[in-house]
Short mmCIF file of C-alpha atoms and ligand atoms in Angstrom, two decimals:
data_model
loop_
_atom_site.label_atom_id
_atom_site.label_comp_id
_atom_site.label_asym_id
_atom_site.label_seq_id
_atom_site.Cartn_x
_atom_site.Cartn_y
_atom_site.Cartn_z
CA MET A 49 51.99 62.54 97.18
CA GLN A 50 51.74 58.76 95.95
CA ALA A 51 54.17 55.97 96.43
CA LEU A 52 55.70 56.06 93.37
CA LYS A 53 56.88 60.12 93.98
CA MET A 54 57.60 58.95 97.06
CA ARG A 55 60.50 56.87 95.53
CA ASP A 56 61.53 59.80 93.21
CA LEU A 57 61.65 61.64 96.75
CA ILE A 58 64.34 59.66 97.97
CA ASP A 59 65.92 58.62 94.79
CA GLN A 60 66.36 62.18 94.66
CA LEU A 61 67.47 63.13 98.03
CA TYR A 62 70.06 59.95 98.23
CA ALA A 63 71.28 60.22 94.91
CA ASP A 64 74.64 61.28 96.62
CA ALA A 65 74.72 58.13 99.37
CA SER A 66 75.89 55.15 100.07
CA GLY A 67 73.48 52.46 97.97
CA ASP A 68 72.65 51.41 101.71
CA GLN A 69 70.36 53.85 102.98
CA ARG A 70 68.59 54.64 99.43
CA ASP A 71 68.42 50.42 99.19
CA LEU A 72 66.84 50.32 103.02
CA LEU A 73 64.36 53.33 102.42
CA LEU A 74 62.79 51.49 98.98
CA GLY A 75 62.26 48.96 100.83
CA VAL A 76 60.40 50.76 103.42
CA ILE A 77 58.37 51.91 100.82
CA ASP A 78 57.90 48.44 100.11
CA ALA A 79 57.01 47.25 103.18
CA ILE A 80 54.74 49.55 103.66
CA GLU A 81 52.37 48.72 100.56
CA GLY A 82 52.73 45.52 101.61
CA LEU A 83 51.32 46.02 105.27
CA THR A 84 48.89 48.22 104.50
CA ARG A 85 47.12 46.36 101.81
CA GLN A 86 46.55 43.79 104.97
CA PHE A 87 45.79 47.04 107.43
CA ASP A 88 44.21 49.92 105.75
CA ARG A 89 41.74 52.25 106.74
CA GLU A 90 39.07 49.77 107.07
CA PHE A 91 41.31 47.48 109.85
CA VAL A 92 40.95 51.46 111.77
CA LYS A 93 36.94 50.99 111.34
CA GLN A 94 37.39 48.32 112.52
CA CYS A 95 39.15 48.08 115.46
CA GLU A 96 37.13 51.44 116.46
CA GLN A 97 34.42 48.80 116.08
CA GLY A 98 35.54 46.96 118.66
CA LYS A 99 35.97 43.83 115.92
CA ARG A 100 39.71 43.61 115.22
CA GLU A 101 42.74 44.69 117.56
CA TYR A 102 45.62 47.27 116.67
CA SER A 103 47.68 44.41 118.35
CA GLU A 104 47.91 42.59 114.80
CA LEU A 105 48.81 45.44 113.08
CA TYR A 106 52.03 46.18 115.83
CA GLN A 107 52.77 42.30 116.02
CA THR A 108 53.31 42.22 112.45
CA MET A 109 55.75 45.55 111.96
CA ALA A 110 57.44 44.29 114.78
CA ASN A 111 57.82 40.66 112.58
CA LEU A 112 58.34 42.60 110.00
CA GLY A 113 61.09 44.72 111.71
CA LEU A 114 59.44 48.25 111.55
CA LEU A 115 59.45 49.24 115.18
CA GLY A 116 63.07 48.57 114.62
CA LEU A 117 63.49 51.45 112.35
CA GLY A 118 65.79 54.41 113.75
CA VAL A 119 67.52 51.72 116.26
CA PRO A 120 71.13 51.14 115.29
CA GLU A 121 71.75 47.56 113.59
CA GLN A 122 74.14 46.44 116.61
CA TYR A 123 71.06 46.90 119.37
CA GLY A 124 69.57 44.44 116.78
CA GLY A 125 67.20 47.32 115.26
CA THR A 126 66.60 48.07 111.78
CA GLY A 127 68.45 51.44 110.80
CA GLY A 128 67.82 54.38 108.73
CA GLY A 129 68.13 56.54 111.00
CA LEU A 130 65.09 59.25 111.79
CA THR A 131 64.57 59.27 107.96
CA ALA A 132 63.43 55.73 107.98
CA ALA A 133 61.19 56.48 111.50
CA VAL A 134 59.36 59.20 109.60
CA LEU A 135 58.86 57.67 106.03
CA MET A 136 57.33 55.01 107.84
CA SER A 137 54.88 57.48 109.72
CA ASP A 138 54.17 59.71 106.36
CA LEU A 139 53.20 56.42 104.37
CA LEU A 140 51.25 54.81 107.70
CA GLY A 141 49.16 58.61 107.54
CA GLN A 142 48.69 58.05 103.44
CA LYS A 143 46.71 55.39 103.80
CA GLY A 144 44.76 57.19 107.09
CA VAL A 145 46.32 53.82 109.47
CA ALA A 146 48.48 55.95 111.97
CA SER A 147 48.67 57.34 115.26
CA LEU A 148 50.17 59.52 118.26
CA SER A 149 50.38 55.99 119.76
CA GLN A 150 52.41 54.44 117.45
CA ILE A 151 55.54 57.23 117.28
CA LEU A 152 55.95 57.80 120.97
CA SER A 153 58.51 55.27 121.41
CA GLY A 154 60.10 56.51 118.19
CA PHE A 155 61.42 59.32 119.75
CA SER A 156 61.68 58.71 122.85
CA ARG A 157 64.27 56.40 122.46
CA HIS A 158 66.63 59.20 120.92
CA PRO A 159 67.43 60.65 124.02
CA ILE A 160 68.22 56.83 125.76
CA LEU A 161 70.70 55.86 122.66
CA LYS A 162 72.51 59.04 123.29
CA HIS A 163 72.63 59.79 126.79
CA GLY A 164 71.78 56.37 128.91
CA THR A 165 73.93 53.73 129.64
CA GLU A 166 74.38 50.05 128.01
CA GLU A 167 72.38 48.56 130.04
CA GLN A 168 69.72 51.23 130.13
CA ILE A 169 69.50 50.96 126.21
CA GLN A 170 69.25 46.72 126.69
CA THR A 171 66.74 47.21 129.12
CA PHE A 172 64.49 50.02 128.05
CA VAL A 173 65.37 50.21 123.72
CA VAL A 174 65.68 46.70 123.17
CA PRO A 175 62.61 45.42 124.08
CA THR A 176 60.58 48.30 121.88
CA ILE A 177 61.54 46.65 118.59
CA SER A 178 59.72 43.72 119.36
CA GLY A 179 56.92 45.80 120.56
CA GLN A 180 57.23 44.23 123.47
CA LYS A 181 57.33 47.69 125.68
CA SER A 182 56.02 51.37 124.66
CA PHE A 183 56.78 54.50 126.30
CA CYS A 184 54.66 57.28 126.68
CA ILE A 185 55.79 60.70 127.26
CA MET A 186 55.56 62.82 129.98
CA VAL A 187 56.67 66.84 130.11
CA THR A 188 53.35 68.94 130.24
CA GLU A 189 52.03 70.33 133.94
CA PRO A 190 48.99 71.81 134.97
CA SER A 191 49.87 75.16 135.93
CA ALA A 192 53.83 74.77 133.69
CA GLY A 193 52.01 74.42 130.46
CA THR A 194 54.06 75.62 127.72
CA ASN A 195 56.93 76.55 130.19
CA THR A 196 58.18 72.90 131.20
CA PHE A 197 61.37 74.76 132.92
CA ALA A 198 58.72 75.93 135.42
CA ILE A 199 57.88 72.15 136.43
CA THR A 200 57.24 71.37 139.93
CA THR A 201 57.03 67.28 139.71
CA ASN A 202 60.13 66.41 142.00
CA ALA A 203 62.46 63.06 142.62
CA LYS A 204 63.77 63.10 145.77
CA LYS A 205 67.38 61.22 145.78
CA THR A 206 66.66 57.90 148.56
CA GLU A 207 69.60 55.70 149.49
CA ASP A 208 68.65 52.86 146.90
CA GLY A 209 66.85 55.11 144.21
CA TRP A 210 64.42 58.25 143.43
CA ARG A 211 61.33 59.36 145.19
CA LEU A 212 58.46 60.62 142.44
CA ASN A 213 55.97 62.77 143.35
CA GLY A 214 53.71 65.03 141.63
CA GLN A 215 51.75 65.54 138.45
CA LYS A 216 51.59 65.62 134.85
CA THR A 217 48.89 66.38 132.29
CA PHE A 218 47.66 65.09 128.82
CA ILE A 219 49.47 62.33 128.65
CA THR A 220 49.00 59.88 125.00
CA GLN A 221 49.15 56.51 126.21
CA ALA A 222 49.68 56.91 130.01
CA ASP A 223 47.32 53.75 130.20
CA LYS A 224 48.95 51.21 128.21
CA ALA A 225 52.17 52.07 128.42
CA ASP A 226 55.20 50.24 130.33
CA TYR A 227 58.01 53.13 129.96
CA GLY A 228 57.24 56.38 131.10
CA LEU A 229 60.16 58.70 129.56
CA ILE A 230 59.32 61.94 132.73
CA VAL A 231 61.22 64.98 133.25
CA THR A 232 61.07 65.71 137.05
CA ARG A 233 63.03 68.60 139.18
CA THR A 234 65.83 67.46 141.23
CA GLY A 235 67.74 71.09 141.89
CA ALA A 236 65.83 74.60 142.63
CA LEU A 237 63.65 76.53 140.49
CA GLN A 238 66.39 78.50 138.45
CA GLY A 239 66.35 81.92 136.99
CA GLY A 240 67.96 83.52 133.73
CA ASP A 241 70.75 81.28 131.65
CA ASN A 242 70.44 78.31 134.49
CA ARG A 243 66.18 78.05 134.26
CA ARG A 244 67.44 74.42 132.43
CA ASP A 245 69.30 73.15 135.55
CA GLY A 246 67.86 71.06 138.27
CA ILE A 247 65.79 69.14 135.79
CA SER A 248 66.32 65.57 135.26
CA LEU A 249 65.07 63.30 132.84
CA PHE A 250 63.79 59.65 133.86
CA VAL A 251 62.18 56.20 132.75
CA LEU A 252 59.60 55.26 134.89
CA ASP A 253 57.89 51.67 135.36
CA MET A 254 54.37 53.11 134.92
CA ASN A 255 52.80 50.03 136.93
CA SER A 256 55.08 50.97 140.00
CA LYS A 257 53.18 51.82 142.72
CA GLY A 258 51.48 54.57 143.72
CA ILE A 259 51.29 56.13 140.22
CA GLU A 260 47.37 56.91 139.18
CA ARG A 261 45.45 57.88 136.28
CA GLN A 262 42.17 60.07 134.77
CA LYS A 263 41.37 59.72 131.20
CA LEU A 264 40.24 62.88 130.09
CA ASN A 265 37.57 64.17 127.42
CA ILE A 266 39.80 64.33 124.36
CA ASN A 267 38.26 62.02 121.35
CA LEU A 268 40.73 62.20 118.26
CA GLY A 269 38.82 59.07 116.74
CA ARG A 270 41.49 56.56 117.49
CA SER A 271 40.70 54.43 120.96
CA GLU A 272 44.29 53.87 121.48
CA ASP A 273 45.09 57.96 121.55
CA THR A 274 43.82 58.63 124.93
CA GLN A 275 44.86 61.22 127.38
CA TRP A 276 45.54 61.06 131.08
CA ASN A 277 45.86 63.07 134.04
CA VAL A 278 49.21 61.02 135.88
CA PHE A 279 49.49 61.73 139.50
CA PHE A 280 52.52 60.18 141.66
CA ASP A 281 52.34 59.77 145.32
CA ASP A 282 56.00 58.36 146.81
CA VAL A 283 56.28 56.29 143.21
CA GLU A 284 60.02 54.52 144.29
CA MET A 285 62.47 54.65 140.81
CA PRO A 286 65.55 52.54 141.64
CA GLU A 287 69.14 54.34 140.51
CA ASN A 288 69.14 52.71 136.76
CA ALA A 289 65.92 55.05 136.28
CA LEU A 290 67.91 58.27 135.63
CA ILE A 291 69.55 58.97 132.32
CA GLY A 292 72.03 60.85 131.60
CA PRO A 293 73.37 63.31 134.53
CA GLU A 294 71.39 64.94 137.49
CA GLY A 295 70.52 68.12 137.04
CA ARG A 296 71.08 67.88 132.87
CA GLY A 297 67.29 66.14 131.87
CA MET A 298 66.87 68.84 129.57
CA LEU A 299 69.93 69.02 127.64
CA CYS A 300 69.13 64.91 127.11
CA MET A 301 65.29 65.78 126.50
CA PHE A 302 66.10 68.56 123.86
CA ASP A 303 67.53 64.88 121.97
CA ALA A 304 63.84 63.91 121.84
CA LEU A 305 62.34 67.09 120.84
CA ASN A 306 64.08 67.75 116.98
CA PRO A 307 62.79 63.46 116.31
CA GLU A 308 59.13 64.51 117.89
CA ARG A 309 58.94 67.61 116.08
CA PHE A 310 60.03 65.72 112.23
CA LEU A 311 57.69 62.50 113.41
CA ILE A 312 54.48 64.50 114.00
CA SER A 313 56.09 66.54 110.51
CA ALA A 314 55.14 63.24 109.36
CA LEU A 315 52.07 61.95 110.69
CA ALA A 316 50.58 65.12 109.89
CA LEU A 317 51.80 65.15 106.18
CA GLY A 318 50.63 61.43 105.87
CA PHE A 319 47.02 62.10 106.71
CA SER A 320 46.19 65.08 104.97
CA GLU A 321 48.03 63.24 101.55
CA PHE A 322 44.94 60.49 103.01
CA VAL A 323 42.53 63.49 102.72
CA LEU A 324 43.68 65.37 99.74
CA GLY A 325 43.19 62.12 97.98
CA ASN A 326 39.87 61.39 99.07
CA THR A 327 38.69 64.63 98.14
CA VAL A 328 40.08 64.68 95.26
CA ASP A 329 38.47 61.57 94.53
CA TYR A 330 35.27 62.82 95.55
CA VAL A 331 34.56 66.05 93.62
CA LYS A 332 35.43 63.77 90.75
CA GLN A 333 32.04 62.24 91.23
CA ARG A 334 29.82 64.58 93.04
CA SER A 335 27.52 66.18 90.11
CA PRO A 336 24.71 68.78 92.04
CA PHE A 337 24.29 70.31 88.90
CA GLY A 338 25.15 68.04 86.22
CA ARG A 339 28.59 68.17 85.93
CA PRO A 340 31.53 67.18 88.89
CA THR A 341 32.18 70.20 91.32
CA GLY A 342 35.76 69.42 91.16
CA SER A 343 35.27 71.12 87.17
CA TYR A 344 34.42 73.94 89.33
CA GLN A 345 38.03 76.68 89.74
CA SER A 346 36.64 77.43 93.00
CA VAL A 347 37.04 74.05 94.32
CA GLN A 348 40.08 73.40 92.32
CA HIS A 349 41.82 75.90 93.89
CA PRO A 350 42.44 75.45 97.33
CA LEU A 351 42.79 71.76 96.52
CA ALA A 352 46.24 72.62 93.98
CA LYS A 353 46.93 74.74 97.53
CA SER A 354 46.99 72.15 99.46
CA ARG A 355 49.54 69.92 96.39
CA ILE A 356 52.03 72.68 96.59
CA GLN A 357 52.03 73.26 100.40
CA LEU A 358 51.98 69.94 101.08
CA ASP A 359 55.52 68.69 99.00
CA ALA A 360 56.83 72.18 99.67
CA ALA A 361 56.70 71.16 103.52
CA ARG A 362 57.38 67.20 102.50
CA LEU A 363 61.01 68.65 101.44
CA MET A 364 61.31 70.68 103.84
CA LEU A 365 60.86 67.50 105.63
CA TYR A 366 62.73 65.17 104.42
CA GLN A 367 65.77 67.58 104.11
CA GLY A 368 66.17 68.21 108.14
CA THR A 369 65.69 64.04 108.48
CA LYS A 370 68.80 64.06 106.31
CA VAL A 371 70.82 66.50 107.47
CA TYR A 372 69.63 65.30 111.40
CA ASP A 373 70.71 61.57 110.64
CA ALA A 374 73.90 63.19 109.37
CA GLY A 375 74.72 64.60 112.53
CA GLY A 376 73.91 68.40 111.51
CA GLU A 377 71.77 71.04 113.12
CA ALA A 378 68.38 70.64 111.92
CA GLY A 379 66.48 72.50 114.79
CA GLU A 380 65.66 75.27 112.50
CA TYR A 381 64.06 72.59 110.19
CA ALA A 382 62.63 70.64 112.84
CA ASN A 383 60.60 73.71 113.48
CA ALA A 384 59.96 74.71 110.20
CA ALA A 385 58.61 71.18 109.18
CA LYS A 386 56.08 70.84 112.04
CA TYR A 387 54.69 74.37 111.54
CA LEU A 388 54.04 73.85 108.20
CA SER A 389 52.70 70.19 108.43
CA SER A 390 49.89 71.23 110.46
CA THR A 391 48.98 74.59 109.34
CA PHE A 392 48.77 72.86 105.75
CA GLY A 393 47.83 69.83 106.93
CA THR A 394 44.39 71.96 109.04
CA ASP A 395 43.94 73.78 106.12
CA THR A 396 43.49 71.00 103.97
CA CYS A 397 41.31 69.00 106.26
CA ASP A 398 39.11 72.68 106.40
CA ALA A 399 38.75 72.32 102.12
CA ALA A 400 38.02 68.63 102.51
CA ILE A 401 35.14 68.95 104.08
CA GLN A 402 33.90 72.19 102.41
CA PHE A 403 33.84 70.43 99.63
CA HIS A 404 32.00 67.11 101.05
CA GLY A 405 29.10 69.31 101.63
CA GLY A 406 27.17 68.15 104.60
CA SER A 407 28.64 65.14 104.55
CA GLY A 408 31.87 66.37 105.59
CA MET A 409 30.51 66.96 109.13
CA ASP A 410 29.63 63.11 109.04
CA ASP A 411 31.79 61.05 111.15
CA ASP A 412 31.72 58.02 108.11
CA THR A 413 32.97 60.61 105.78
CA ASP A 414 36.59 60.12 107.74
CA VAL A 415 37.64 64.45 108.09
CA LEU A 416 36.47 65.60 110.81
CA ASN A 417 38.30 63.25 113.38
CA ILE A 418 41.62 63.93 111.26
CA TRP A 419 40.76 67.65 111.34
CA LYS A 420 40.66 67.19 115.01
CA LEU A 421 44.24 65.21 115.03
CA LEU A 422 45.86 67.73 112.94
CA ARG A 423 44.28 70.77 114.79
CA THR A 424 46.04 69.07 117.84
CA LEU A 425 49.32 69.21 115.84
CA ARG A 426 49.16 72.94 115.75
CA ILE A 427 49.26 73.16 119.69
CA ALA A 428 51.05 69.67 120.85
CA PRO A 429 53.66 68.97 121.04
CA ILE A 430 54.34 72.38 121.20
CA ASN A 431 52.28 75.23 119.94
CA ASN A 432 53.12 77.09 117.07
CA GLU A 433 53.73 80.14 118.69
CA MET A 434 56.33 79.01 120.55
CA VAL A 435 58.17 77.62 117.28
CA LEU A 436 57.32 81.14 115.82
CA ASN A 437 59.38 82.53 118.64
CA TYR A 438 62.23 80.23 118.16
CA VAL A 439 62.77 81.62 114.40
CA ALA A 440 61.74 84.98 115.83
CA GLU A 441 64.74 84.24 118.56
CA HIS A 442 66.91 82.17 116.33
CA SER A 443 66.94 82.45 112.65
CA LEU A 444 66.16 86.22 113.11
CA GLY A 445 68.31 87.42 116.00
CA LEU A 446 65.18 89.43 117.48
CA PRO A 447 65.31 89.34 121.30
CA LYS A 448 63.71 86.86 123.24
CA SER A 449 59.90 87.43 123.78
CA TYR A 450 58.75 85.96 126.76
C1 FAD B 694 45.75 65.55 122.25
C2 FAD B 694 46.99 65.79 122.95
C3 FAD B 694 48.16 64.95 123.23
C4 FAD B 694 49.25 65.48 124.03
N1 FAD B 694 50.12 64.74 124.58
C5 FAD B 694 51.05 65.37 125.19
C6 FAD B 694 52.24 63.76 126.08
O1 FAD B 694 52.14 62.56 125.36
N2 FAD B 694 53.04 64.26 126.86
C7 FAD B 694 53.17 66.02 127.65
O2 FAD B 694 53.90 65.80 128.11
N3 FAD B 694 52.55 66.65 126.50
C8 FAD B 694 51.17 66.40 125.86
N4 FAD B 694 50.48 67.34 125.37
C9 FAD B 694 49.98 68.74 126.04
C10 FAD B 694 50.79 69.63 124.81
O3 FAD B 694 52.01 68.96 124.70
C11 FAD B 694 50.41 71.28 125.42
O4 FAD B 694 48.91 70.77 125.25
C12 FAD B 694 51.03 71.83 124.77
O5 FAD B 694 52.43 71.96 124.88
C13 FAD B 694 50.88 73.42 125.12
O6 FAD B 694 50.32 74.12 126.97
P1 FAD B 694 49.15 73.90 127.65
O7 FAD B 694 48.32 73.15 127.02
O8 FAD B 694 49.38 74.58 129.23
O9 FAD B 694 49.13 75.19 126.73
P2 FAD B 694 49.45 77.04 127.62
O10 FAD B 694 50.73 76.62 127.88
O11 FAD B 694 48.17 77.25 128.44
O12 FAD B 694 49.58 77.77 126.59
C14 FAD B 694 48.08 78.13 126.27
C15 FAD B 694 48.08 78.77 124.35
O13 FAD B 694 48.65 79.95 124.52
C16 FAD B 694 49.85 80.64 123.78
N5 FAD B 694 51.03 80.46 124.17
C17 FAD B 694 51.62 80.33 125.83
N6 FAD B 694 53.34 80.61 125.73
C18 FAD B 694 53.45 81.48 124.90
C19 FAD B 694 54.94 81.93 124.71
N7 FAD B 694 55.58 81.88 125.00
N8 FAD B 694 54.49 82.88 123.01
C20 FAD B 694 53.28 82.92 122.35
N9 FAD B 694 51.99 82.12 122.35
C21 FAD B 694 52.22 81.78 123.68
C22 FAD B 694 49.83 79.65 122.25
O14 FAD B 694 48.48 79.58 122.05
C23 FAD B 694 49.34 78.18 123.46
O15 FAD B 694 48.94 77.47 122.94
C24 FAD B 694 49.64 66.64 124.31
C25 FAD B 694 48.21 67.69 124.13
C26 FAD B 694 46.67 67.04 123.60
C27 FAD B 694 45.90 68.52 123.71
#
């Protein structure tokens, strides 16, 4: 779906809304078109070769107000709700410029904006608008894995704050982020309906004493998207590190999870679009038998299927963020959009690799790395089986299966 169709989508979805939101979203499309003329996929390749720095892109995004999308104007943000942030991710993906790191601060800010004090918003959220500060998000632990309620990393109350001990794993951008949004145990593990209790949400200063990092051997083709084991040994956190009420951190964290799923969905759809466009261009000219491979039905049909699937997933995504921004219950949209985008995205990459033939396996063709990223999104931030568990239980009323 190219920029013109994105305009149609926004026009149609917001035809009945106030002109302000529609105009802001159309302004985002214009801004990203201008930005990606300057910072395109070639720029990403040059950064990976050490010839340019990603900071050039982020500084320009900050200057354009793009890092403030989704943060209310009263805090110096650009507004536009989650839809604006999602639109940016989608469009950057469509040019092959998006990354996991770019969206981490986007969804880490939500629980702080909703449950934080004015002082916490000023300290932790506002500096992300100018790109001065960034976030990583720290949930996963080696033993607990998908079962966040079983985490054991703990924060104990001290006279003037909290003392943190334990370990997190698979943490993206733990080396560069200034703050870590972290869930830890502050009370005993409980069973049944009380299993959410005793977990609290904190913002950790990632430069604190007692934090150690160990790089994992995961390569998603983008040097800024690295993953880390992070160890905490008597790390001191001040009083104001606690977000929301003590012991109710999971409820606060749930306010980051739907935005996370929507933003991940946008990233996956954007990149899928990039891959689909490049593949259509390739099969139009590649002619080993004297006519383009794109003239064969066996090549056309998987690509046509992707076209339909990506459009369907995108409608689910933007309808969902519209509901979310209006304060509605968007959980089912968020889960469905994340499931559809990661599934259809990997299908699109698989077809792209096939129709590039042998060169599909060459990193320079620029599909394999994107396949790796999209394939990851079927596992992280939540695996698609858990999404189906949610739908089975909440939409179909079937018994909880795990
Ligand atoms: C590239 C990458 C980046 C990541 N970034 C972050 C990050 O920044 N912060 C962070 O906190 N975490 C991050 N993660 C961790 C990610 O969220 C976890 O990998 C994911 O939640 C699954 O946990 P696990 O790997 O321990 O899998 P496990 O819990 O061991 O599960 C393995 C598999 O078992 C199946 N399974 C598990 N439970 C169920 C169930 N109840 N029903 C059905 N099937 C089930 C699923 O197929 C699942 O994929 C990242 C992971 C990757 C790969």
